[in-house]
Backbone as JSON Lines, residues from 0, in Angstrom:
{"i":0,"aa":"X","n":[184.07,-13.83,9.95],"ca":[185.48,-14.11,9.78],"c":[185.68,-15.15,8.69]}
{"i":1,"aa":"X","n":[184.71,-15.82,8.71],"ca":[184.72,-16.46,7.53],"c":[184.61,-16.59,6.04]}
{"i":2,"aa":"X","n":[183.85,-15.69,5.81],"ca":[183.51,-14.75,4.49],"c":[185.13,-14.24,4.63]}
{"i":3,"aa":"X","n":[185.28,-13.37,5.39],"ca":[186.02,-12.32,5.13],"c":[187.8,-13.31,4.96]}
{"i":4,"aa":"X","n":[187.66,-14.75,5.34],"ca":[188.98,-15.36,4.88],"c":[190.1,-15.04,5.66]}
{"i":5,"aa":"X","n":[189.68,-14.25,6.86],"ca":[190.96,-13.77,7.3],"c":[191.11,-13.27,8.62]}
{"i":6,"aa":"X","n":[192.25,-13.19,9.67],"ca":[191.85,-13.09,11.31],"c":[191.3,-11.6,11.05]}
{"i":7,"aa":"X","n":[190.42,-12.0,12.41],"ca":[189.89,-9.91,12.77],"c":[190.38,-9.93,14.36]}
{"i":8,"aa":"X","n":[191.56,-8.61,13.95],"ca":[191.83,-8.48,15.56],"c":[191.08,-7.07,15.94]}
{"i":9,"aa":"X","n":[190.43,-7.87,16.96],"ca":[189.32,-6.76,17.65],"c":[190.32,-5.42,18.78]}
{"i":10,"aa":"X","n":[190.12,-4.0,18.14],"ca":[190.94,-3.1,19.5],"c":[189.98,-2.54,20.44]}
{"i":11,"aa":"X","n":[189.04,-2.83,20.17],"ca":[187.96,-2.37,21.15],"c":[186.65,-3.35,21.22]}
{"i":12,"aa":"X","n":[186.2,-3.67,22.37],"ca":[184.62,-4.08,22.21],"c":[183.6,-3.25,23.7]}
{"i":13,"aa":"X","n":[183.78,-4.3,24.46],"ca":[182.66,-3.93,25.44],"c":[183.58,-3.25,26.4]}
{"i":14,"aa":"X","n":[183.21,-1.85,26.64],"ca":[183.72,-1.17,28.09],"c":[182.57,-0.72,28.84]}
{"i":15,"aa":"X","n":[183.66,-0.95,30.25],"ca":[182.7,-0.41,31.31],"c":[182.79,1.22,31.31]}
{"i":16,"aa":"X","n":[181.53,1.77,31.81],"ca":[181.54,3.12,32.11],"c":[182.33,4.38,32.42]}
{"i":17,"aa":"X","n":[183.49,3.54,33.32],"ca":[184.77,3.49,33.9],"c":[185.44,4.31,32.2]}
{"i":18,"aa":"X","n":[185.87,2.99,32.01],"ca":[187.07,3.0,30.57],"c":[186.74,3.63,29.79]}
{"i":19,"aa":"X","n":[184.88,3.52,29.38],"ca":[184.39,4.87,28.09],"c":[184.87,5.75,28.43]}
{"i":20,"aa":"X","n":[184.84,6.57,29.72],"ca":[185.75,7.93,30.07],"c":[186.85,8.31,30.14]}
{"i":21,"aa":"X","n":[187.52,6.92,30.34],"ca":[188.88,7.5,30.49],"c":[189.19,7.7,28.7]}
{"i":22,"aa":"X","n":[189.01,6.88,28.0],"ca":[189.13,7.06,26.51],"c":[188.46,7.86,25.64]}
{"i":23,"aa":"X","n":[187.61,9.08,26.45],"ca":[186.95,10.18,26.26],"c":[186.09,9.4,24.81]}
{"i":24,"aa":"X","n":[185.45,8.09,25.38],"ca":[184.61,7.71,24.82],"c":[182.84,8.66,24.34]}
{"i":25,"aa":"X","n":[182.17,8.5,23.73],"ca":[181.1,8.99,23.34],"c":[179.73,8.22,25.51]}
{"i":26,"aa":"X","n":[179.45,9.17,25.47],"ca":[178.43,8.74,26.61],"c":[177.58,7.63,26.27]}
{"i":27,"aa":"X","n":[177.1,7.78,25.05],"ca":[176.32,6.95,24.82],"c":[176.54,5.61,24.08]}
{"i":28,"aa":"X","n":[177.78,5.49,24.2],"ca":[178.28,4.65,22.95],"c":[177.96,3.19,23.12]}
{"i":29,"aa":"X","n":[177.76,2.35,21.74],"ca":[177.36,1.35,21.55],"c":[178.43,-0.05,21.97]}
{"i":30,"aa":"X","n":[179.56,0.62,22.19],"ca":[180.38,-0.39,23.5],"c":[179.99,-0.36,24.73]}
{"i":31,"aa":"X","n":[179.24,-0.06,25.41],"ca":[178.93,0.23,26.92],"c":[178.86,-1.04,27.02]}
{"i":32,"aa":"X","n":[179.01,-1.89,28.28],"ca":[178.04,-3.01,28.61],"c":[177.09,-3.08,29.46]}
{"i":33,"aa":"X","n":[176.44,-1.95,29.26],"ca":[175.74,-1.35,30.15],"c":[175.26,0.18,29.5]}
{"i":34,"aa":"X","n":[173.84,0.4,29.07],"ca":[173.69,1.54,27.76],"c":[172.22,1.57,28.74]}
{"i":35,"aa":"X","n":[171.74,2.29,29.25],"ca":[170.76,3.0,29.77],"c":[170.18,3.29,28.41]}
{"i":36,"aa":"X","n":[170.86,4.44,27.61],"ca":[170.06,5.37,26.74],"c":[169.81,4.58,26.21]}
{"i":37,"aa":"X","n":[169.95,3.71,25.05],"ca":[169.55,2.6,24.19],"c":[169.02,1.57,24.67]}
{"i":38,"aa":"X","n":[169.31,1.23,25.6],"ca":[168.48,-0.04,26.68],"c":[168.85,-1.36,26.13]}
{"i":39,"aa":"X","n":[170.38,-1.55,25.63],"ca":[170.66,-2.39,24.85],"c":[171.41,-3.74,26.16]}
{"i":40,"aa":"X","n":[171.55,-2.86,27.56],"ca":[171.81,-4.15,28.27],"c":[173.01,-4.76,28.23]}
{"i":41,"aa":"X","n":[173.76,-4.24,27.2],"ca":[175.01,-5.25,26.71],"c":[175.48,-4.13,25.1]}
{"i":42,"aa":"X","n":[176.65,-4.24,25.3],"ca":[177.38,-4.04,24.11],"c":[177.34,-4.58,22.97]}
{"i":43,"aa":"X","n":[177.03,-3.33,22.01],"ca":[176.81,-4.32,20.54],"c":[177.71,-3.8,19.42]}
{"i":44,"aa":"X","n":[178.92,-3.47,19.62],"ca":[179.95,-2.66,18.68],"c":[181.29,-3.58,19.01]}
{"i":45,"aa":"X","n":[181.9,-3.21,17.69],"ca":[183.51,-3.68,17.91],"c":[184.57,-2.63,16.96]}
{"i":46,"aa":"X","n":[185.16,-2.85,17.29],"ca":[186.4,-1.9,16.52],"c":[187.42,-2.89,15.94]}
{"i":47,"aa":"X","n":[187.76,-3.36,14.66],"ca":[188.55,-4.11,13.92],"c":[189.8,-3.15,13.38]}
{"i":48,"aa":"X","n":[191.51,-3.96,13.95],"ca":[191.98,-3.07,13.29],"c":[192.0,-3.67,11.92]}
{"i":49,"aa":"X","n":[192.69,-2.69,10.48],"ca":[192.72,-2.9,9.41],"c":[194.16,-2.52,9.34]}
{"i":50,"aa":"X","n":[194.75,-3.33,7.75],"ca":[196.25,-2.79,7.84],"c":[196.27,-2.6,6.42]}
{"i":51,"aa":"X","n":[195.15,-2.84,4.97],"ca":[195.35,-2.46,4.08],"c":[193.69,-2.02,3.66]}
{"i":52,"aa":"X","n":[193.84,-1.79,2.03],"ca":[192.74,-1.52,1.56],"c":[191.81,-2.51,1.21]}
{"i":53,"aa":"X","n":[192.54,-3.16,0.53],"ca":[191.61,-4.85,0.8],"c":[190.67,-5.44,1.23]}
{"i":54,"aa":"X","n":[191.5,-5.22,2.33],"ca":[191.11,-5.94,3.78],"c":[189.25,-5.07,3.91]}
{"i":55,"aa":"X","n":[190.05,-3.53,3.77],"ca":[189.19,-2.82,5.14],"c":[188.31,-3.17,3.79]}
{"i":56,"aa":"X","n":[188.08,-2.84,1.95],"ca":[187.12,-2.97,1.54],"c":[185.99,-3.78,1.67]}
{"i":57,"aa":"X","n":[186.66,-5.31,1.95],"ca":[186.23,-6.53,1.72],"c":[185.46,-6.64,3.4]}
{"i":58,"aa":"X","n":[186.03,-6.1,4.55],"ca":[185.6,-5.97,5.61],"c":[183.91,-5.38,5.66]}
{"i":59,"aa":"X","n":[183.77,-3.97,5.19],"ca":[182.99,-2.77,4.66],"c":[182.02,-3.5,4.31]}
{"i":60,"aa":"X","n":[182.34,-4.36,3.53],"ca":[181.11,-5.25,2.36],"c":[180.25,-5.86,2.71]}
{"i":61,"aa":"X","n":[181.01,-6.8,3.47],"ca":[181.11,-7.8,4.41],"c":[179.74,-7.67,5.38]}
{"i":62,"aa":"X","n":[180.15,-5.87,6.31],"ca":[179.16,-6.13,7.52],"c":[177.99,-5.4,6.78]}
{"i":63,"aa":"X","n":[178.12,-4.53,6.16],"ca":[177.3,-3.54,5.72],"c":[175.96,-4.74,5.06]}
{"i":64,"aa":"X","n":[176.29,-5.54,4.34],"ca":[175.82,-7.21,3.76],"c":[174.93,-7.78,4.92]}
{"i":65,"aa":"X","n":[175.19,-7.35,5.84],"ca":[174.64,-8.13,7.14],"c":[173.99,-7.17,8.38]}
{"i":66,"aa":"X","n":[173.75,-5.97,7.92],"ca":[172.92,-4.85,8.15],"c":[173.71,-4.01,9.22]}
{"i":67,"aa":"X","n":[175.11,-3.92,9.26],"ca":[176.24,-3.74,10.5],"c":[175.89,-2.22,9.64]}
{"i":68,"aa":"X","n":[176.42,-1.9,11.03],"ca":[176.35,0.06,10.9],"c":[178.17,-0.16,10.65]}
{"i":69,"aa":"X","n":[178.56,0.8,9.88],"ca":[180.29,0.84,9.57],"c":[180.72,2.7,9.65]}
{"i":70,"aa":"X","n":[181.52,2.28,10.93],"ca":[182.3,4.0,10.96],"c":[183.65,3.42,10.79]}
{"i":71,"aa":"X","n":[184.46,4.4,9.67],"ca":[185.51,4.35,9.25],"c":[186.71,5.05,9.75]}
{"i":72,"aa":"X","n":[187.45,4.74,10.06],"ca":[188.82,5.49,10.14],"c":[190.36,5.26,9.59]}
{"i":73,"aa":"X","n":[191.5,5.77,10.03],"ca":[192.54,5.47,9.3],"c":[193.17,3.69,9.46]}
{"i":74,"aa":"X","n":[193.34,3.63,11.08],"ca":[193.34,2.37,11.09],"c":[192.63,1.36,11.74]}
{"i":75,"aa":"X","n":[191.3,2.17,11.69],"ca":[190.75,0.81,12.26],"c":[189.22,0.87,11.57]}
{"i":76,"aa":"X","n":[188.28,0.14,12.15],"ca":[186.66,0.06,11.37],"c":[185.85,-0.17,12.37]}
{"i":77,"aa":"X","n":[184.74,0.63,12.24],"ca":[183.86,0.27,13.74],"c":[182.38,-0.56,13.31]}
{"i":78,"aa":"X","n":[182.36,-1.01,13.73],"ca":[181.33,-1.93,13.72],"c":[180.06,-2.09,14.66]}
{"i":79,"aa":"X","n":[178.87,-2.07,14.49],"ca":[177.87,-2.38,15.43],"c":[176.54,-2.43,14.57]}
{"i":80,"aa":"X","n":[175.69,-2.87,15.71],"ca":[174.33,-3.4,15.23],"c":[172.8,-2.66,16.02]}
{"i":81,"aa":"X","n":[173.83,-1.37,15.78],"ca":[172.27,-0.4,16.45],"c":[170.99,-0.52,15.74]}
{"i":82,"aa":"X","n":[170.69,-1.01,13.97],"ca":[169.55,-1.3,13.95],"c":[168.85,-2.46,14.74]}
{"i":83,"aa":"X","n":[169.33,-3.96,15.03],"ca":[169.1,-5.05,15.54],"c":[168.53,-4.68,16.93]}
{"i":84,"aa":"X","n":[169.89,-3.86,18.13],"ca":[169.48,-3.34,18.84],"c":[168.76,-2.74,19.69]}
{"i":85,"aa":"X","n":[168.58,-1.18,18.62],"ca":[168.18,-0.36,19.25],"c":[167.47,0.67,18.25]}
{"i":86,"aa":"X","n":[166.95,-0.04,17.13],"ca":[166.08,0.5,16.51],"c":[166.62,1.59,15.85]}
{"i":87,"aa":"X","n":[167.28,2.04,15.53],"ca":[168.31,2.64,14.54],"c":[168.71,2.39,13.24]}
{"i":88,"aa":"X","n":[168.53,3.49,12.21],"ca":[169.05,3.28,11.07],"c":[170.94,2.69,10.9]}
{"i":89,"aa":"X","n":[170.99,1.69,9.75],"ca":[172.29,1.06,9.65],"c":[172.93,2.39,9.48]}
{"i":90,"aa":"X","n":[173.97,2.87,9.24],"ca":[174.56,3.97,8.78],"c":[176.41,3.96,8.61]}
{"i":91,"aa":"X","n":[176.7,4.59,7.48],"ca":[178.18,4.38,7.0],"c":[178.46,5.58,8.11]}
{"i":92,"aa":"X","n":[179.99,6.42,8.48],"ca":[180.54,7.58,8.52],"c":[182.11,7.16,8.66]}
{"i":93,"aa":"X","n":[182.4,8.44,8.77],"ca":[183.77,8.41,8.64],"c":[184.64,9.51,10.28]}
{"i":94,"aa":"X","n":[185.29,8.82,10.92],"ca":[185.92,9.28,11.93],"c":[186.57,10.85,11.3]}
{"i":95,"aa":"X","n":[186.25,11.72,11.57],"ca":[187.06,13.54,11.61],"c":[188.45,13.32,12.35]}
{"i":96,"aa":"X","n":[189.55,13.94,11.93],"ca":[190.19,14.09,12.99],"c":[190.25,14.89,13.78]}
C-alpha cells in the first residue's frame, strides 16, 4: 500500500467453505481458510477493487514485482501467493465472462 501511494479496498479475502459456495466460488480456491488441496492452512488471496487504469496498472506492477500471482477483471484484481504457498507457478489471467 505503500509503493502503490494509495488505499486498497479489499472485496474479498478469506472465506469459509460455507461462503466459497454460496458465491459459486472455485473448490479449491486460494481464499479458503481452510484449503485441504493445497495444504495452505489459511488463505493466501485477496481481491482489490480498482476504479481506473492507473491504479489497476500501477497495482499489476506492484504485486507481480513481489512474485503475487495477478487475475484480472473489469472491476476488480485478484491477488495471491500460490508460489510462496503452495508451490505454484506466479501466473497473470484474465477473468472470462
Amino acid at each position: 500500500r505503500i509503493k502503490l501511494d494509495k488505499p486498497i479496498y479489499i472485496n474479498s479475502a478469506c472465506r469459509s467453505p460455507l461462503n466459497n459456495a454460496k458465491i459459486n466460488g472455485h473448490p479449491r480456491s486460494l481464499h479458503l481458510v481452510i484449503n485441504s488441496h493445497w495444504g495452505t492452512g489459511g488463505c493466501c488471496a485477496v481481491d482489490v477493487a480498482v476504479t481506473d487504469g492507473e491504479y489497476r496498472a500501477k497495482l499489476i506492477t506492484l504485486a507481480l514485482d513481489r512474485e503475487w500471482s495477478v487475475g484480472f477483471a473489469s472491476n476488480f484484481i485478484h491477488l495471491d501467493q500460490r508460489f510462496r504457498y503452495c508451490g505454484l507457478p506466479q501466473v497473470v489471467y484474465h477473468y472470462g465472462r
